[in-house]
Amino acid sequence: MSGTKIKNMEDFAAVSGISRPTVSKYFNDPESVRKSTRQKIEAALKKHNYRPNIYAVNQNRRMTKNIGLVVPNLADPFFAGIARTIEGLIVKAGYNPLLFSSHGGPEQEISNLDSLRSIKPAAVLIAPIGRMSQDDKVAQFASEVPTVLFDANLEDVGIAFFGSDNDQSIGLIVDYLCRSGEPPAFFEMKTPINPNAFKRRNAYITAMERLGHQPHLIQISGQGWNFEEIGFREGGRILTEQRLPSNTILCSNDRLAIGLLSAAFENGIKVGRDANATLRIAGHDDHPFSQFTCPSLTTVSQDYDAIATRSVETVLSLIDSGEKQPKQREETLFEGKLVMRGSA
Amino acid sequence: MSGTKIKNMEDFAAVSGISRPTVSKYFNDPESVRKSTRQKIEAALKKHNYRPNIYAVNQNRRMTKNIGLVVPNLADPFFAGIARTIEGLIVKAGYNPLLFSSHGGPEQEISNLDSLRSIKPAAVLIAPIGRMSQDDKVAQFASEVPTVLFDANLEDVGIAFFGSDNDQSIGLIVDYLCRSGEPPAFFEMKTPINPNAFKRRNAYITAMERLGHQPHLIQISGQGWNFEEIGFREGGRILTEQRLPSNTILCSNDRLAIGLLSAAFENGIKVGRDANATLRIAGHDDHPFSQFTCPSLTTVSQDYDAIATRSVETVLSLIDSGEKQPKQREETLFEGKLVMRGSA
DNA sequence: CCCAATAATTTACGCGCGTAAATTTTTTGA
DNA sequence: TCAAAAAATTTACGCGCGTAAATTATTGGG
């Protein structure tokens, strides 16, 4: 910080002894100017710590360096985790991530898209809320801004979708559960928010039939995103009613399983795979807290590193290509891995 | 969407039959124009869905409508929750919240402040990371931009601090635990990240001495933000070593308690307050997951609604006042409430 | 050493809007 | 009805930067 105040690029160009257009070029890409020029600018940068006004920059650039990221609910550690991974990848690529959470509400999701629109991002990554989502508005948005979907798919929306292969992952854990004990019943919400829930339900039925077992759906009521609460409340009910079709329960996701485990504990039901346990519970997702439940939760992990990486790569390559839409929409599902713990 | 394309405010003013400066005035404050004018503009707005370019707006306004929000770690549902509450309040006040997570890293925290600087926010709310924080840089930032601290205090930094009264809340639960059973030992990390941890340690010692009991600190090693993991690993160790100074353990925070509960379960130790239990465990914070642990966790809730509300109010009133600094720095601590559950 | 290639400079315009001053129109109240 | 107050309009400038075209300076290779 020297004496003279640097108010804008003009001033900064003056003190660095370089013309303003060249300085502008430098900030767009430091490698695009001659080494001696770069050094002069960087020397001045150390003395005056000037930074271009991002509002002026973004107003004039053909395209901003912003990439939007919308997740259904940041209060869910699963999405918090994947958001963090994606943010890191975006930063590493020299872009500026803008994070939005829809807090479980479709209105908020649309409102987030409106915010994003006004930010004029180079691209957007969205994990749509799902069933409640106003799909047409999301589709409309995706037709205006290069958009990649992840976690939950909307047919033909966006330039690509990356998610988990529910058929494979559910098949995996159904196989395991059948192999190691009674075939599981499927514990899920009657009217799930997330479209993956429907896929998992069907995957469960298919897997059971493939193995020659009768599928049993335990469909509980409940609204909103408090899955643990719902799993606890409704789980407690079905456990005390004593009419379980099986001593093994596969939950549609880990958060329901966490609630159910808690309900089992409250009711004095021993869960696990050892001899004195009377119930086995398994989940799906490998939620960050699943390893600390009592007992720890057997589940299937989603490859969200792959989902994050491929989503960002896809978006970046599209930006680089300069095109608005790729030749073809890509849809890639990643496989889950069995995570064997104490509960089943 | 009529035929003519609206590219800017000029175009929009034309189709709405109002002059551009008046339209500009409308967008700054719809109430500041005559009713008939407002109706004309809003009619045009419905047909053409124009929105001012935020980059141009922010470049020209004396002050942006942005309010920054920096939390230590969004992967922690506690911070995710308070962030959501604060975001809501900011939106309701007509400002635009920008959310940043430091992901537990002080470098990221500083980098977030740099991002915020370039966004030129009207004000910023920060929950500093704490011990590892580069306090001088945070202080420097707070001297440039109106800043309110919450959750963790840094002496004399920012215009105000809102947090929890650890003396009161720890006193509350120590009282309860002593009243209902053996006086607790205090389970904490040897080198905590969060400054609140130090306050809670001291509050514990004070409370124990006040009641005429000998304080016992169980200080475990471990780095980073995986508190559950650390609590589980180190908790397992102390539980198997069988040298607990008390059958009651008060944890510095719920996340450690969740790990410890899990370790107790793994080791077949019954936790709770009923006759056949051999260990009592309590936490602090009322973490979203604490009601689903086995048994559910007795803890102290922080009044984070109050923290969020007062933080935002303070920031808004400073903005309205037009001043950069208030007469005096405010420091308000809110009381916690005992949340009695199964574990103690 | 000179010429071609490369890079920097000069000059100029435009982005979309906030905002101020002077002027004209509309509203208000007695 | 009429003057004063309030609101809208016209005109004009500036914000800080990207970017393009024409020009000048620098570099590197033979």
PDB file of C-alpha atoms in Angstrom, chain A residues 85-274:
ATOM      1  CA  THR A  85     -16.704 -31.128  -3.188  1.00  0.00           C
ATOM      2  CA  ILE A  86     -18.229 -29.421  -6.183  1.00  0.00           C
ATOM      3  CA  GLU A  87     -17.320 -25.981  -4.880  1.00  0.00           C
ATOM      4  CA  GLY A  88     -13.718 -27.079  -4.588  1.00  0.00           C
ATOM      5  CA  LEU A  89     -13.625 -28.366  -8.152  1.00  0.00           C
ATOM      6  CA  ILE A  90     -15.149 -25.174  -9.486  1.00  0.00           C
ATOM      7  CA  VAL A  91     -12.617 -23.009  -7.678  1.00  0.00           C
ATOM      8  CA  LYS A  92      -9.762 -25.175  -8.896  1.00  0.00           C
ATOM      9  CA  ALA A  93     -10.923 -24.585 -12.441  1.00  0.00           C
ATOM     10  CA  GLY A  94     -10.717 -20.838 -11.934  1.00  0.00           C
ATOM     11  CA  TYR A  95     -14.431 -20.247 -11.660  1.00  0.00           C
ATOM     12  CA  ASN A  96     -16.501 -18.730  -8.938  1.00  0.00           C
ATOM     13  CA  PRO A  97     -19.048 -21.022  -7.296  1.00  0.00           C
ATOM     14  CA  LEU A  98     -22.332 -19.605  -6.081  1.00  0.00           C
ATOM     15  CA  LEU A  99     -24.115 -21.859  -3.661  1.00  0.00           C
ATOM     16  CA  PHE A 100     -27.866 -21.963  -3.163  1.00  0.00           C
ATOM     17  CA  SER A 101     -29.960 -24.214  -1.001  1.00  0.00           C
ATOM     18  CA  SER A 102     -33.630 -24.678  -1.732  1.00  0.00           C
ATOM     19  CA  HIS A 103     -34.299 -25.615   1.883  1.00  0.00           C
ATOM     20  CA  GLY A 104     -36.593 -28.343   0.714  1.00  0.00           C
ATOM     21  CA  GLY A 105     -39.049 -25.979  -0.917  1.00  0.00           C
ATOM     22  CA  PRO A 106     -39.895 -25.892  -4.622  1.00  0.00           C
ATOM     23  CA  GLU A 107     -40.715 -22.189  -4.393  1.00  0.00           C
ATOM     24  CA  GLN A 108     -37.272 -21.566  -3.016  1.00  0.00           C
ATOM     25  CA  GLU A 109     -35.819 -23.641  -5.817  1.00  0.00           C
ATOM     26  CA  ILE A 110     -37.497 -21.479  -8.420  1.00  0.00           C
ATOM     27  CA  SER A 111     -36.482 -18.378  -6.549  1.00  0.00           C
ATOM     28  CA  ASN A 112     -32.904 -19.630  -6.543  1.00  0.00           C
ATOM     29  CA  LEU A 113     -33.056 -20.090 -10.277  1.00  0.00           C
ATOM     30  CA  ASP A 114     -34.271 -16.517 -10.606  1.00  0.00           C
ATOM     31  CA  SER A 115     -31.352 -15.307  -8.542  1.00  0.00           C
ATOM     32  CA  LEU A 116     -29.052 -17.326 -10.723  1.00  0.00           C
ATOM     33  CA  ARG A 117     -30.532 -15.905 -13.865  1.00  0.00           C
ATOM     34  CA  SER A 118     -29.719 -12.400 -12.779  1.00  0.00           C
ATOM     35  CA  ILE A 119     -26.179 -13.473 -12.002  1.00  0.00           C
ATOM     36  CA  LYS A 120     -25.788 -14.661 -15.592  1.00  0.00           C
ATOM     37  CA  PRO A 121     -23.704 -17.716 -14.746  1.00  0.00           C
ATOM     38  CA  ALA A 122     -21.584 -19.481 -17.321  1.00  0.00           C
ATOM     39  CA  ALA A 123     -23.232 -22.706 -16.213  1.00  0.00           C
ATOM     40  CA  VAL A 124     -25.294 -24.208 -13.427  1.00  0.00           C
ATOM     41  CA  LEU A 125     -25.337 -27.485 -11.538  1.00  0.00           C
ATOM     42  CA  ILE A 126     -28.662 -28.460 -10.014  1.00  0.00           C
ATOM     43  CA  ALA A 127     -29.771 -31.296  -7.827  1.00  0.00           C
ATOM     44  CA  PRO A 128     -33.513 -30.843  -8.304  1.00  0.00           C
ATOM     45  CA  ILE A 129     -35.794 -31.251  -5.356  1.00  0.00           C
ATOM     46  CA  GLY A 130     -37.803 -33.809  -7.208  1.00  0.00           C
ATOM     47  CA  ARG A 131     -41.433 -34.656  -7.165  1.00  0.00           C
ATOM     48  CA  MET A 132     -42.560 -31.304  -5.847  1.00  0.00           C
ATOM     49  CA  SER A 133     -40.286 -29.514  -8.225  1.00  0.00           C
ATOM     50  CA  GLN A 134     -41.886 -27.306 -10.775  1.00  0.00           C
ATOM     51  CA  ASP A 135     -40.219 -29.252 -13.502  1.00  0.00           C
ATOM     52  CA  ASP A 136     -41.312 -27.035 -16.334  1.00  0.00           C
ATOM     53  CA  LYS A 137     -39.679 -24.018 -14.752  1.00  0.00           C
ATOM     54  CA  VAL A 138     -36.483 -25.923 -14.179  1.00  0.00           C
ATOM     55  CA  ALA A 139     -36.613 -27.104 -17.771  1.00  0.00           C
ATOM     56  CA  GLN A 140     -37.173 -23.553 -18.933  1.00  0.00           C
ATOM     57  CA  PHE A 141     -34.164 -22.425 -16.962  1.00  0.00           C
ATOM     58  CA  ALA A 142     -32.028 -25.227 -18.341  1.00  0.00           C
ATOM     59  CA  SER A 143     -32.893 -24.138 -21.840  1.00  0.00           C
ATOM     60  CA  GLU A 144     -31.606 -20.653 -21.105  1.00  0.00           C
ATOM     61  CA  VAL A 145     -28.472 -21.495 -19.161  1.00  0.00           C
ATOM     62  CA  PRO A 146     -26.131 -24.472 -19.660  1.00  0.00           C
ATOM     63  CA  THR A 147     -27.262 -26.773 -16.882  1.00  0.00           C
ATOM     64  CA  VAL A 148     -26.162 -30.130 -15.533  1.00  0.00           C
ATOM     65  CA  LEU A 149     -28.416 -32.134 -13.268  1.00  0.00           C
ATOM     66  CA  PHE A 150     -27.139 -34.416 -10.572  1.00  0.00           C
ATOM     67  CA  ASP A 151     -28.579 -36.652  -7.888  1.00  0.00           C
ATOM     68  CA  ALA A 152     -32.123 -36.446  -9.246  1.00  0.00           C
ATOM     69  CA  ASN A 153     -32.953 -36.634 -12.908  1.00  0.00           C
ATOM     70  CA  LEU A 154     -35.578 -34.751 -14.868  1.00  0.00           C
ATOM     71  CA  GLU A 155     -36.172 -36.257 -18.242  1.00  0.00           C
ATOM     72  CA  ASP A 156     -34.444 -34.439 -21.084  1.00  0.00           C
ATOM     73  CA  VAL A 157     -33.646 -31.454 -18.905  1.00  0.00           C
ATOM     74  CA  GLY A 158     -30.183 -29.968 -19.033  1.00  0.00           C
ATOM     75  CA  ILE A 159     -27.136 -31.100 -20.948  1.00  0.00           C
ATOM     76  CA  ALA A 160     -26.385 -34.094 -18.743  1.00  0.00           C
ATOM     77  CA  PHE A 161     -27.343 -36.030 -15.669  1.00  0.00           C
ATOM     78  CA  PHE A 162     -25.094 -37.775 -13.172  1.00  0.00           C
ATOM     79  CA  GLY A 163     -26.442 -39.862 -10.376  1.00  0.00           C
ATOM     80  CA  SER A 164     -26.459 -43.210  -8.709  1.00  0.00           C
ATOM     81  CA  ASP A 165     -27.525 -46.472 -10.242  1.00  0.00           C
ATOM     82  CA  ASN A 166     -30.319 -47.327  -7.866  1.00  0.00           C
ATOM     83  CA  ASP A 167     -30.982 -50.649  -9.574  1.00  0.00           C
ATOM     84  CA  GLN A 168     -27.423 -51.721  -8.978  1.00  0.00           C
ATOM     85  CA  SER A 169     -27.090 -50.382  -5.451  1.00  0.00           C
ATOM     86  CA  ILE A 170     -30.424 -51.645  -4.197  1.00  0.00           C
ATOM     87  CA  GLY A 171     -29.776 -54.951  -5.917  1.00  0.00           C
ATOM     88  CA  LEU A 172     -26.463 -55.145  -4.122  1.00  0.00           C
ATOM     89  CA  ILE A 173     -27.871 -54.729  -0.652  1.00  0.00           C
ATOM     90  CA  VAL A 174     -30.953 -56.853  -1.284  1.00  0.00           C
ATOM     91  CA  ASP A 175     -28.625 -59.624  -2.422  1.00  0.00           C
ATOM     92  CA  TYR A 176     -26.539 -59.244   0.685  1.00  0.00           C
ATOM     93  CA  LEU A 177     -29.496 -59.182   3.045  1.00  0.00           C
ATOM     94  CA  CYS A 178     -31.109 -62.224   1.459  1.00  0.00           C
ATOM     95  CA  ARG A 179     -27.836 -64.081   1.522  1.00  0.00           C
ATOM     96  CA  SER A 180     -27.205 -63.383   5.178  1.00  0.00           C
ATOM     97  CA  GLY A 181     -30.673 -63.711   6.675  1.00  0.00           C
ATOM     98  CA  GLU A 182     -34.337 -63.116   6.008  1.00  0.00           C
ATOM     99  CA  PRO A 183     -35.276 -61.250   2.837  1.00  0.00           C
ATOM    100  CA  PRO A 184     -35.892 -57.600   3.695  1.00  0.00           C
ATOM    101  CA  ALA A 185     -39.073 -55.593   3.780  1.00  0.00           C
ATOM    102  CA  PHE A 186     -38.757 -52.112   2.265  1.00  0.00           C
ATOM    103  CA  PHE A 187     -39.318 -49.137   4.551  1.00  0.00           C
ATOM    104  CA  GLU A 188     -40.163 -45.934   2.756  1.00  0.00           C
ATOM    105  CA  MET A 189     -42.374 -42.902   2.668  1.00  0.00           C
ATOM    106  CA  LYS A 190     -45.681 -43.343   0.956  1.00  0.00           C
ATOM    107  CA  THR A 191     -45.300 -40.109  -0.963  1.00  0.00           C
ATOM    108  CA  PRO A 192     -41.579 -39.502  -1.219  1.00  0.00           C
ATOM    109  CA  ILE A 193     -40.167 -36.150  -2.163  1.00  0.00           C
ATOM    110  CA  ASN A 194     -37.235 -37.496  -4.040  1.00  0.00           C
ATOM    111  CA  PRO A 195     -37.599 -39.249  -7.389  1.00  0.00           C
ATOM    112  CA  ASN A 196     -34.782 -41.595  -6.428  1.00  0.00           C
ATOM    113  CA  ALA A 197     -37.154 -43.029  -3.865  1.00  0.00           C
ATOM    114  CA  PHE A 198     -39.421 -44.334  -6.617  1.00  0.00           C
ATOM    115  CA  LYS A 199     -36.502 -45.863  -8.424  1.00  0.00           C
ATOM    116  CA  ARG A 200     -35.357 -47.544  -5.270  1.00  0.00           C
ATOM    117  CA  ARG A 201     -38.795 -48.915  -4.595  1.00  0.00           C
ATOM    118  CA  ASN A 202     -38.939 -50.461  -8.032  1.00  0.00           C
ATOM    119  CA  ALA A 203     -35.373 -51.669  -7.762  1.00  0.00           C
ATOM    120  CA  TYR A 204     -36.262 -53.378  -4.502  1.00  0.00           C
ATOM    121  CA  ILE A 205     -39.259 -55.128  -6.016  1.00  0.00           C
ATOM    122  CA  THR A 206     -37.260 -56.229  -9.026  1.00  0.00           C
ATOM    123  CA  ALA A 207     -34.412 -57.531  -6.917  1.00  0.00           C
ATOM    124  CA  MET A 208     -36.721 -59.468  -4.627  1.00  0.00           C
ATOM    125  CA  GLU A 209     -38.571 -61.058  -7.515  1.00  0.00           C
ATOM    126  CA  ARG A 210     -35.329 -61.943  -9.195  1.00  0.00           C
ATOM    127  CA  LEU A 211     -34.356 -63.844  -6.063  1.00  0.00           C
ATOM    128  CA  GLY A 212     -37.730 -65.496  -5.851  1.00  0.00           C
ATOM    129  CA  HIS A 213     -38.927 -63.630  -2.776  1.00  0.00           C
ATOM    130  CA  GLN A 214     -42.140 -61.816  -2.083  1.00  0.00           C
ATOM    131  CA  PRO A 215     -41.574 -58.035  -1.815  1.00  0.00           C
ATOM    132  CA  HIS A 216     -43.080 -56.222   1.175  1.00  0.00           C
ATOM    133  CA  LEU A 217     -43.446 -52.472   1.141  1.00  0.00           C
ATOM    134  CA  ILE A 218     -43.842 -50.665   4.446  1.00  0.00           C
ATOM    135  CA  GLN A 219     -45.106 -47.291   3.396  1.00  0.00           C
ATOM    136  CA  ILE A 220     -45.261 -44.652   6.074  1.00  0.00           C
ATOM    137  CA  SER A 221     -46.918 -41.298   5.950  1.00  0.00           C
ATOM    138  CA  GLY A 222     -45.194 -38.007   6.584  1.00  0.00           C
ATOM    139  CA  GLN A 223     -44.352 -34.783   4.821  1.00  0.00           C
ATOM    140  CA  GLY A 224     -41.278 -32.673   4.467  1.00  0.00           C
ATOM    141  CA  TRP A 225     -37.602 -33.193   4.985  1.00  0.00           C
ATOM    142  CA  ASN A 226     -37.424 -34.338   8.584  1.00  0.00           C
ATOM    143  CA  PHE A 227     -36.745 -37.889   7.567  1.00  0.00           C
ATOM    144  CA  GLU A 228     -35.229 -38.923  10.889  1.00  0.00           C
ATOM    145  CA  GLU A 229     -38.276 -37.614  12.696  1.00  0.00           C
ATOM    146  CA  ILE A 230     -40.626 -39.385  10.316  1.00  0.00           C
ATOM    147  CA  GLY A 231     -38.654 -42.609  10.491  1.00  0.00           C
ATOM    148  CA  PHE A 232     -38.664 -42.407  14.261  1.00  0.00           C
ATOM    149  CA  ARG A 233     -42.343 -41.671  14.659  1.00  0.00           C
ATOM    150  CA  GLU A 234     -43.716 -44.047  12.060  1.00  0.00           C
ATOM    151  CA  GLY A 235     -41.009 -46.597  12.753  1.00  0.00           C
ATOM    152  CA  GLY A 236     -42.021 -46.657  16.387  1.00  0.00           C
ATOM    153  CA  ARG A 237     -45.571 -47.312  15.330  1.00  0.00           C
ATOM    154  CA  ILE A 238     -44.848 -50.275  13.092  1.00  0.00           C
ATOM    155  CA  LEU A 239     -42.418 -51.746  15.586  1.00  0.00           C
ATOM    156  CA  THR A 240     -44.935 -51.717  18.413  1.00  0.00           C
ATOM    157  CA  GLU A 241     -47.729 -53.005  16.215  1.00  0.00           C
ATOM    158  CA  GLN A 242     -45.635 -56.148  15.914  1.00  0.00           C
ATOM    159  CA  ARG A 243     -46.739 -56.993  12.431  1.00  0.00           C
ATOM    160  CA  LEU A 244     -43.468 -56.862  10.583  1.00  0.00           C
ATOM    161  CA  PRO A 245     -43.390 -59.098   7.532  1.00  0.00           C
ATOM    162  CA  SER A 246     -39.708 -59.769   8.081  1.00  0.00           C
ATOM    163  CA  ASN A 247     -37.047 -59.357  10.723  1.00  0.00           C
ATOM    164  CA  THR A 248     -35.005 -57.443   8.174  1.00  0.00           C
ATOM    165  CA  ILE A 249     -35.815 -53.933   7.051  1.00  0.00           C
ATOM    166  CA  LEU A 250     -34.200 -52.081   4.188  1.00  0.00           C
ATOM    167  CA  CYS A 251     -34.809 -48.362   4.389  1.00  0.00           C
ATOM    168  CA  SER A 252     -35.129 -46.179   1.337  1.00  0.00           C
ATOM    169  CA  ASN A 253     -32.432 -43.924   2.717  1.00  0.00           C
ATOM    170  CA  ASP A 254     -30.134 -43.608   5.708  1.00  0.00           C
ATOM    171  CA  ARG A 255     -31.993 -40.772   7.324  1.00  0.00           C
ATOM    172  CA  LEU A 256     -35.141 -42.857   7.630  1.00  0.00           C
ATOM    173  CA  ALA A 257     -32.956 -45.654   8.930  1.00  0.00           C
ATOM    174  CA  ILE A 258     -31.463 -43.403  11.582  1.00  0.00           C
ATOM    175  CA  GLY A 259     -34.951 -42.599  12.823  1.00  0.00           C
ATOM    176  CA  LEU A 260     -35.978 -46.222  12.713  1.00  0.00           C
ATOM    177  CA  LEU A 261     -32.876 -47.309  14.626  1.00  0.00           C
ATOM    178  CA  SER A 262     -33.670 -44.752  17.260  1.00  0.00           C
ATOM    179  CA  ALA A 263     -37.242 -46.014  17.492  1.00  0.00           C
ATOM    180  CA  ALA A 264     -36.040 -49.599  17.825  1.00  0.00           C
ATOM    181  CA  PHE A 265     -33.760 -48.608  20.653  1.00  0.00           C
ATOM    182  CA  GLU A 266     -36.539 -46.757  22.444  1.00  0.00           C
ATOM    183  CA  ASN A 267     -38.696 -49.841  22.227  1.00  0.00           C
ATOM    184  CA  GLY A 268     -35.984 -52.105  23.561  1.00  0.00           C
ATOM    185  CA  ILE A 269     -35.566 -53.962  20.293  1.00  0.00           C
ATOM    186  CA  LYS A 270     -32.042 -55.184  19.740  1.00  0.00           C
ATOM    187  CA  VAL A 271     -30.826 -54.444  16.244  1.00  0.00           C
ATOM    188  CA  GLY A 272     -27.897 -56.125  14.560  1.00  0.00           C
ATOM    189  CA  ARG A 273     -26.655 -59.298  13.003  1.00  0.00           C
ATOM    190  CA  ASP A 274     -25.491 -61.124  16.087  1.00  0.00           C
TER     191      ASP A 274
END
